[in-house]
Short mmCIF file of C-alpha atoms in Angstrom, two decimals:
data_model
loop_
_atom_site.label_atom_id
_atom_site.label_comp_id
_atom_site.label_asym_id
_atom_site.label_seq_id
_atom_site.Cartn_x
_atom_site.Cartn_y
_atom_site.Cartn_z
CA UNK A 1087 45.86 38.98 -45.71
CA UNK A 1088 42.61 39.30 -47.46
CA UNK A 1089 39.56 36.82 -46.53
CA UNK A 1090 37.16 36.09 -49.05
CA UNK A 1091 33.48 36.80 -48.66
CA UNK A 1092 32.32 33.48 -48.73
CA UNK A 1093 34.91 32.35 -46.06
CA UNK A 1094 33.36 35.65 -43.81
CA UNK A 1095 29.74 34.53 -44.60
CA UNK A 1096 30.58 30.82 -43.59
CA UNK A 1097 32.24 32.31 -40.09
CA UNK A 1098 29.29 34.21 -39.36
CA UNK A 1099 26.62 31.47 -39.77
CA UNK A 1100 28.59 29.20 -37.84
CA UNK A 1101 29.27 31.94 -35.16
CA UNK A 1102 25.32 32.69 -35.00
CA UNK A 1103 24.37 28.68 -35.53
CA UNK A 1104 26.92 28.27 -32.27
CA UNK A 1105 25.18 31.13 -30.56
CA UNK A 1106 21.70 29.89 -31.12
CA UNK A 1107 22.82 26.73 -29.73
CA UNK A 1108 24.21 27.85 -26.80
CA UNK A 1109 21.07 29.90 -25.99
CA UNK A 1110 18.99 27.01 -26.55
CA UNK A 1111 20.55 25.01 -24.21
CA UNK A 1112 20.69 27.66 -21.71
CA UNK A 1113 17.03 28.04 -21.98
CA UNK A 1114 16.29 24.32 -21.72
CA UNK A 1115 18.47 24.34 -18.55
CA UNK A 1116 16.36 26.92 -17.24
CA UNK A 1117 13.27 25.76 -18.06
CA UNK A 1118 14.11 22.67 -16.69
CA UNK A 1119 15.12 24.01 -13.17
CA UNK A 1120 11.25 26.29 -13.02
CA UNK A 1121 9.57 23.02 -13.81
CA UNK A 1122 11.21 20.16 -12.62
CA UNK A 1123 12.52 19.40 -15.48
CA UNK A 1124 9.96 16.78 -16.61
CA UNK A 1125 7.08 19.40 -17.81
CA UNK A 1126 9.83 21.52 -19.55
CA UNK A 1127 10.72 18.80 -21.80
CA UNK A 1128 7.36 18.25 -23.07
CA UNK A 1129 6.47 21.83 -23.52
CA UNK A 1130 9.79 22.04 -25.51
CA UNK A 1131 8.60 19.18 -27.96
CA UNK A 1132 4.96 20.83 -28.14
CA UNK A 1133 6.98 24.19 -29.28
CA UNK A 1134 9.21 22.67 -31.94
CA UNK A 1135 9.52 24.55 -34.86
CA UNK A 1136 8.44 22.64 -38.02
CA UNK A 1137 11.12 20.44 -39.40
CA UNK A 1138 11.14 21.94 -42.44
CA UNK A 1139 12.35 25.40 -41.06
CA UNK A 1140 14.86 23.41 -38.69
CA UNK A 1141 16.05 21.34 -41.04
CA UNK A 1142 18.37 24.15 -42.58
CA UNK A 1143 19.19 25.70 -39.48
CA UNK A 1144 20.59 22.50 -38.30
CA UNK A 1145 23.76 23.16 -41.04
CA UNK A 1146 23.90 19.50 -42.31
CA UNK A 1147 23.37 17.81 -38.67
CA UNK A 1148 19.88 17.55 -39.49
CA UNK A 1149 20.46 13.50 -38.50
CA UNK A 1150 21.99 14.33 -34.92
CA UNK A 1151 18.80 16.66 -34.39
CA UNK A 1152 16.49 13.84 -35.33
CA UNK A 1153 18.44 11.55 -32.66
CA UNK A 1154 18.42 14.03 -30.15
CA UNK A 1155 14.79 14.99 -30.30
CA UNK A 1156 13.99 10.97 -30.40
CA UNK A 1157 15.82 10.45 -27.56
CA UNK A 1158 13.80 13.58 -25.72
CA UNK A 1159 10.46 12.01 -26.74
CA UNK A 1160 11.53 8.90 -25.07
CA UNK A 1161 12.49 10.45 -22.13
CA UNK A 1162 9.03 12.23 -21.99
CA UNK A 1163 7.25 9.15 -22.49
CA UNK A 1164 9.39 7.58 -19.61
CA UNK A 1165 8.55 10.33 -17.21
CA UNK A 1166 4.75 9.55 -17.48
CA UNK A 1167 3.87 13.45 -17.21
CA UNK A 1168 1.86 12.86 -20.55
CA UNK A 1169 -2.05 13.25 -19.47
CA UNK A 1170 -4.99 10.90 -20.99
CA UNK A 1171 -5.22 11.94 -24.95
CA UNK A 1172 -2.83 14.63 -24.50
CA UNK A 1173 -0.75 13.11 -27.24
CA UNK A 1174 -0.84 16.12 -30.31
CA UNK A 1175 2.74 16.92 -28.96
CA UNK A 1176 4.28 13.48 -29.82
CA UNK A 1177 2.66 13.52 -33.62
CA UNK A 1178 4.47 16.99 -33.64
CA UNK A 1179 7.58 15.77 -32.24
CA UNK A 1180 7.83 12.58 -34.73
CA UNK A 1181 6.67 14.76 -37.86
CA UNK A 1182 9.72 17.14 -37.10
CA UNK A 1183 12.15 14.34 -36.65
CA UNK A 1184 10.89 12.30 -39.74
CA UNK A 1185 11.37 15.60 -41.83
CA UNK A 1186 14.90 16.15 -40.61
CA UNK A 1187 15.57 12.46 -41.06
CA UNK A 1188 12.90 11.16 -43.49
CA UNK A 1189 14.67 7.39 -43.17
CA UNK A 1190 14.55 7.00 -39.49
CA UNK A 1191 12.45 3.86 -39.45
CA UNK A 1192 12.77 3.09 -36.00
CA UNK A 1193 10.88 6.62 -35.13
CA UNK A 1194 8.20 5.68 -37.56
CA UNK A 1195 7.52 2.27 -36.30
CA UNK A 1196 7.68 3.02 -32.30
CA UNK A 1197 6.05 6.01 -32.82
CA UNK A 1198 3.47 4.56 -34.95
CA UNK A 1199 2.68 1.90 -32.29
CA UNK A 1200 2.45 4.18 -29.28
CA UNK A 1201 0.15 6.59 -31.24
CA UNK A 1202 -2.28 4.10 -31.81
CA UNK A 1203 -1.85 1.80 -28.65
CA UNK A 1204 -1.28 4.10 -25.87
CA UNK A 1205 -2.55 7.83 -27.48
CA UNK A 1206 -5.83 5.88 -29.33
CA UNK A 1207 -4.94 8.02 -32.41
CA UNK A 1208 -5.04 5.94 -34.79
CA UNK A 1209 -5.59 8.90 -37.36
CA UNK A 1210 -2.03 10.39 -36.39
CA UNK A 1211 -0.36 6.87 -36.33
CA UNK A 1212 -1.52 6.35 -40.15
CA UNK A 1213 -0.43 9.98 -40.89
CA UNK A 1214 3.14 9.21 -39.44
CA UNK A 1215 3.78 5.75 -41.46
CA UNK A 1216 1.81 6.66 -44.63
CA UNK A 1217 4.62 9.58 -44.72
CA UNK A 1218 7.14 6.95 -44.21
CA UNK A 1219 6.22 4.72 -46.86
CA UNK A 1220 7.87 6.01 -49.97
CA UNK A 1221 11.39 7.27 -48.63
CA UNK A 1222 11.78 3.62 -46.84
CA UNK A 1223 10.55 1.32 -49.71
CA UNK A 1224 13.09 -1.84 -48.13
CA UNK A 1225 11.10 -1.49 -44.56
CA UNK A 1226 8.57 -3.69 -43.56
CA UNK A 1227 7.68 -2.44 -40.44
CA UNK A 1228 6.11 0.31 -41.56
CA UNK A 1229 3.40 -1.11 -43.98
CA UNK A 1230 3.08 -4.05 -41.54
CA UNK A 1231 2.06 -1.52 -38.70
CA UNK A 1232 -0.28 0.15 -41.22
CA UNK A 1233 -1.75 -3.30 -41.75
CA UNK A 1234 -2.17 -3.84 -37.92
CA UNK A 1235 -4.15 -0.42 -37.38
CA UNK A 1236 -6.11 -1.40 -40.64
CA UNK A 1237 -7.11 -4.68 -39.41
CA UNK A 1238 -7.96 -3.79 -35.55
CA UNK A 1239 -8.78 -0.13 -35.48
CA UNK A 1240 -10.48 0.37 -38.61
CA UNK A 1241 -11.76 -3.03 -39.46
CA UNK A 1242 -10.62 -2.59 -43.20
CA UNK A 1243 -9.68 -6.03 -44.11
CA UNK A 1244 -9.17 -5.35 -47.53
CA UNK A 1245 -6.48 -2.61 -46.95
CA UNK A 1246 -4.77 -4.49 -44.22
CA UNK A 1247 -4.20 -7.08 -46.60
CA UNK A 1248 -2.85 -5.09 -48.95
CA UNK A 1249 0.05 -3.38 -46.49
CA UNK A 1250 0.69 -6.73 -45.34
CA UNK A 1251 1.07 -7.82 -49.11
CA UNK A 1252 3.37 -4.80 -49.38
CA UNK A 1253 5.66 -5.56 -46.26
CA UNK A 1254 5.95 -8.98 -47.48
CA UNK A 1255 7.57 -7.96 -50.84
CA UNK A 1256 10.53 -6.64 -48.62
CA UNK A 1257 13.78 -8.79 -49.68
CA UNK A 1258 15.77 -10.61 -47.32
CA UNK A 1259 15.34 -12.79 -43.80
CA UNK A 1260 13.88 -11.15 -40.57
CA UNK A 1261 14.55 -9.04 -39.31
CA UNK A 1262 15.95 -7.45 -42.44
CA UNK A 1263 13.05 -8.83 -43.88
CA UNK A 1264 9.59 -9.69 -42.57
CA UNK A 1265 8.64 -12.48 -40.45
CA UNK A 1266 7.96 -15.60 -42.75
CA UNK A 1267 4.04 -15.67 -41.79
CA UNK A 1268 3.63 -12.14 -43.32
CA UNK A 1269 2.64 -13.29 -46.96
CA UNK A 1270 0.20 -16.44 -45.36
CA UNK A 1271 -1.03 -13.61 -43.10
CA UNK A 1272 -2.03 -11.25 -46.21
CA UNK A 1273 -3.73 -14.35 -47.96
CA UNK A 1274 -5.48 -15.22 -45.07
CA UNK A 1275 -7.22 -11.48 -45.03
CA UNK A 1276 -7.91 -11.01 -48.61
CA UNK A 1277 -9.91 -14.64 -48.03
CA UNK A 1278 -11.35 -14.69 -44.61
CA UNK A 1279 -10.47 -10.98 -42.48
CA UNK A 1280 -13.07 -11.49 -40.16
CA UNK A 1281 -12.10 -14.86 -38.77
CA UNK A 1282 -10.83 -14.77 -35.30
CA UNK A 1283 -7.68 -17.04 -35.92
CA UNK A 1284 -6.29 -14.83 -38.25
CA UNK A 1285 -6.50 -11.90 -35.62
CA UNK A 1286 -4.56 -14.23 -33.31
CA UNK A 1287 -1.93 -14.68 -35.70
CA UNK A 1288 -1.87 -11.29 -36.08
CA UNK A 1289 -1.52 -10.53 -32.46
CA UNK A 1290 0.96 -13.29 -31.84
CA UNK A 1291 3.40 -11.69 -34.76
CA UNK A 1292 3.14 -8.12 -33.06
CA UNK A 1293 3.67 -9.90 -29.50
CA UNK A 1294 6.70 -11.13 -30.60
CA UNK A 1295 8.07 -8.00 -32.32
CA UNK A 1296 7.20 -5.82 -29.09
CA UNK A 1297 9.26 -5.36 -25.91
CA UNK A 1298 7.56 -2.14 -24.60
CA UNK A 1299 5.67 -3.65 -21.29
CA UNK A 1300 2.48 -0.88 -21.74
CA UNK A 1301 1.81 -2.35 -25.12
CA UNK A 1302 2.62 -5.89 -24.57
CA UNK A 1303 0.21 -5.79 -22.15
CA UNK A 1304 -2.57 -4.41 -24.19
CA UNK A 1305 -1.71 -7.00 -26.82
CA UNK A 1306 -2.01 -9.78 -24.39
CA UNK A 1307 -5.41 -8.58 -23.65
CA UNK A 1308 -6.40 -8.29 -26.68
CA UNK A 1309 -5.34 -11.82 -27.43
CA UNK A 1310 -7.64 -13.02 -24.62
CA UNK A 1311 -10.38 -11.26 -25.74
CA UNK A 1312 -10.36 -12.29 -29.18
CA UNK A 1313 -9.69 -16.13 -28.05
CA UNK A 1314 -13.12 -15.60 -26.31
CA UNK A 1315 -14.58 -15.18 -29.11
CA UNK A 1316 -13.12 -17.60 -31.08
CA UNK A 1317 -14.28 -20.20 -28.37
CA UNK A 1318 -17.65 -18.69 -28.47
CA UNK A 1319 -18.04 -19.07 -32.32
CA UNK A 1320 -16.53 -22.79 -32.12
CA UNK A 1321 -18.86 -23.75 -29.28
CA UNK A 1322 -21.89 -22.04 -31.10
CA UNK A 1323 -20.71 -23.86 -34.69
CA UNK A 1324 -21.11 -27.33 -32.77
CA UNK A 1325 -24.58 -26.46 -31.60
CA UNK A 1326 -25.50 -26.10 -35.13
CA UNK A 1327 -23.89 -29.10 -36.20
CA UNK A 1328 -26.04 -30.95 -33.42
CA UNK A 1329 -29.03 -29.66 -34.30
CA UNK A 1330 -28.42 -30.46 -38.18
CA UNK A 1331 -28.00 -34.24 -37.05
CA UNK A 1332 -30.37 -34.72 -34.45
CA UNK A 1333 -32.99 -32.16 -35.41
CA UNK A 1334 -33.07 -30.80 -31.32
CA UNK A 1335 -30.78 -28.45 -29.55
CA UNK A 1336 -28.54 -29.80 -26.86
CA UNK A 1337 -29.44 -29.74 -23.65
CA UNK A 1338 -25.91 -28.40 -22.12
CA UNK A 1339 -22.34 -27.77 -24.08
CA UNK A 1340 -21.27 -31.39 -22.47
CA UNK A 1341 -23.53 -33.04 -24.71
CA UNK A 1342 -21.32 -31.69 -27.73
CA UNK A 1343 -18.26 -33.85 -26.08
CA UNK A 1344 -20.64 -36.79 -25.38
CA UNK A 1345 -21.58 -37.06 -29.08
CA UNK A 1346 -18.11 -36.38 -30.37
CA UNK A 1347 -18.40 -32.90 -32.02
CA UNK A 1348 -15.90 -31.65 -29.59
CA UNK A 1349 -12.82 -33.49 -27.98
CA UNK A 1350 -13.43 -30.83 -24.96
CA UNK A 1351 -15.08 -27.46 -23.65
CA UNK A 1352 -12.17 -25.04 -24.31
CA UNK A 1353 -11.11 -22.97 -21.05
CA UNK A 1354 -12.43 -19.77 -20.60
CA UNK A 1355 -9.60 -17.21 -21.00
CA UNK A 1356 -11.04 -15.31 -17.90
CA UNK A 1357 -11.28 -18.21 -15.64
CA UNK A 1358 -15.24 -17.85 -15.85
CA UNK A 1359 -17.13 -20.89 -18.21
CA UNK A 1360 -19.41 -20.84 -20.71
CA UNK A 1361 -23.03 -21.23 -21.02
CA UNK A 1362 -25.46 -22.30 -23.44
CA UNK A 1363 -29.00 -21.25 -24.02
CA UNK A 1364 -30.76 -24.58 -24.71
CA UNK A 1365 -33.69 -22.21 -25.97
CA UNK A 1366 -32.00 -20.30 -28.49
CA UNK A 1367 -28.92 -21.91 -29.16
CA UNK A 1368 -26.83 -19.14 -27.86
CA UNK A 1369 -23.35 -19.72 -26.08
CA UNK A 1370 -22.19 -16.88 -23.63
CA UNK A 1371 -19.31 -16.40 -20.87
CA UNK A 1372 -19.88 -15.79 -17.75
CA UNK A 1373 -17.37 -12.71 -17.44
CA UNK A 1374 -18.18 -11.18 -20.89
CA UNK A 1375 -21.89 -10.15 -21.87
CA UNK A 1376 -21.12 -8.29 -24.81
CA UNK A 1377 -19.93 -10.19 -28.09
CA UNK A 1378 -16.75 -8.89 -30.00
CA UNK A 1379 -19.04 -8.41 -33.34
CA UNK A 1380 -16.14 -7.36 -35.46
CA UNK A 1381 -15.28 -11.12 -35.60
CA UNK A 1382 -18.70 -12.24 -36.24
CA UNK A 1383 -19.43 -13.44 -39.68
CA UNK A 1384 -22.74 -12.28 -40.02
CA UNK A 1385 -21.67 -8.77 -39.46
CA UNK A 1386 -18.00 -8.22 -39.96
CA UNK A 1387 -17.87 -4.82 -40.21
CA UNK A 1388 -19.51 -4.14 -36.99
CA UNK A 1389 -17.50 -2.77 -33.83
CA UNK A 1390 -19.88 -3.33 -30.78
CA UNK A 1391 -18.18 -5.12 -27.64
CA UNK A 1392 -15.11 -4.38 -25.91
CA UNK A 1393 -11.99 -5.09 -28.84
CA UNK A 1394 -9.37 -5.94 -25.69
#
């Protein structure tokens, strides 16, 4: 019985694919045996061919390939073999994964957070997230993360508001659709992006959605730092009100409570205390000498001070 040419070609192609897969598995095992396994996994991801090359070689199983590569990324991150600032491999691996499966929303979302918060590569995080916008118009997570990056890392409040407004348009109830506060937060960003209360609302939303302990720890540090700046601004505003009504500066912060301008002096988030320079009216913290100037109305785009 004659076998048609198309059948022969398909058989040969499947045979070659099987041979390549078998070789890859053997090579992977050999690498892991000779390097303790963990470093080899990282190097395999670093040396991955581009997604455009890999996709046709997977013969329609590109979604499976994306899943397997994502599991490998998670393993490498969990093994803690990555050196500080050595995250170029991660962007490359995520780029390959999202080329194999452009609708892999979780890879964009989680990868974008890791690149921005742990790798401190906001540029790569934004590249990855922006890549995911077009193929995933019903994902609120991707524009939400872009909004976070533009607000906290790039101090671009207008762009952050634009991305949040885009996220707010996705239909459905949370978690299919965005959290209820998204539209409100976008509106507040348009109106008062340099307000610490807006930052705290944004951070609380991110914390609520994040399960990774490392990233949660960083977010909680940011919340404490922004809370400190919020308190300093509130105290200085009360001092200014005291001056306007009494024509002199208060001798202490306690005077603000005595005169009814404040119900109480807020608790310093780091366990220290707030101090007033009665000669200048400046309020400072005993634990932090620098201010988060990014949130000061007088200079909303400056970046001095510890952002965390």
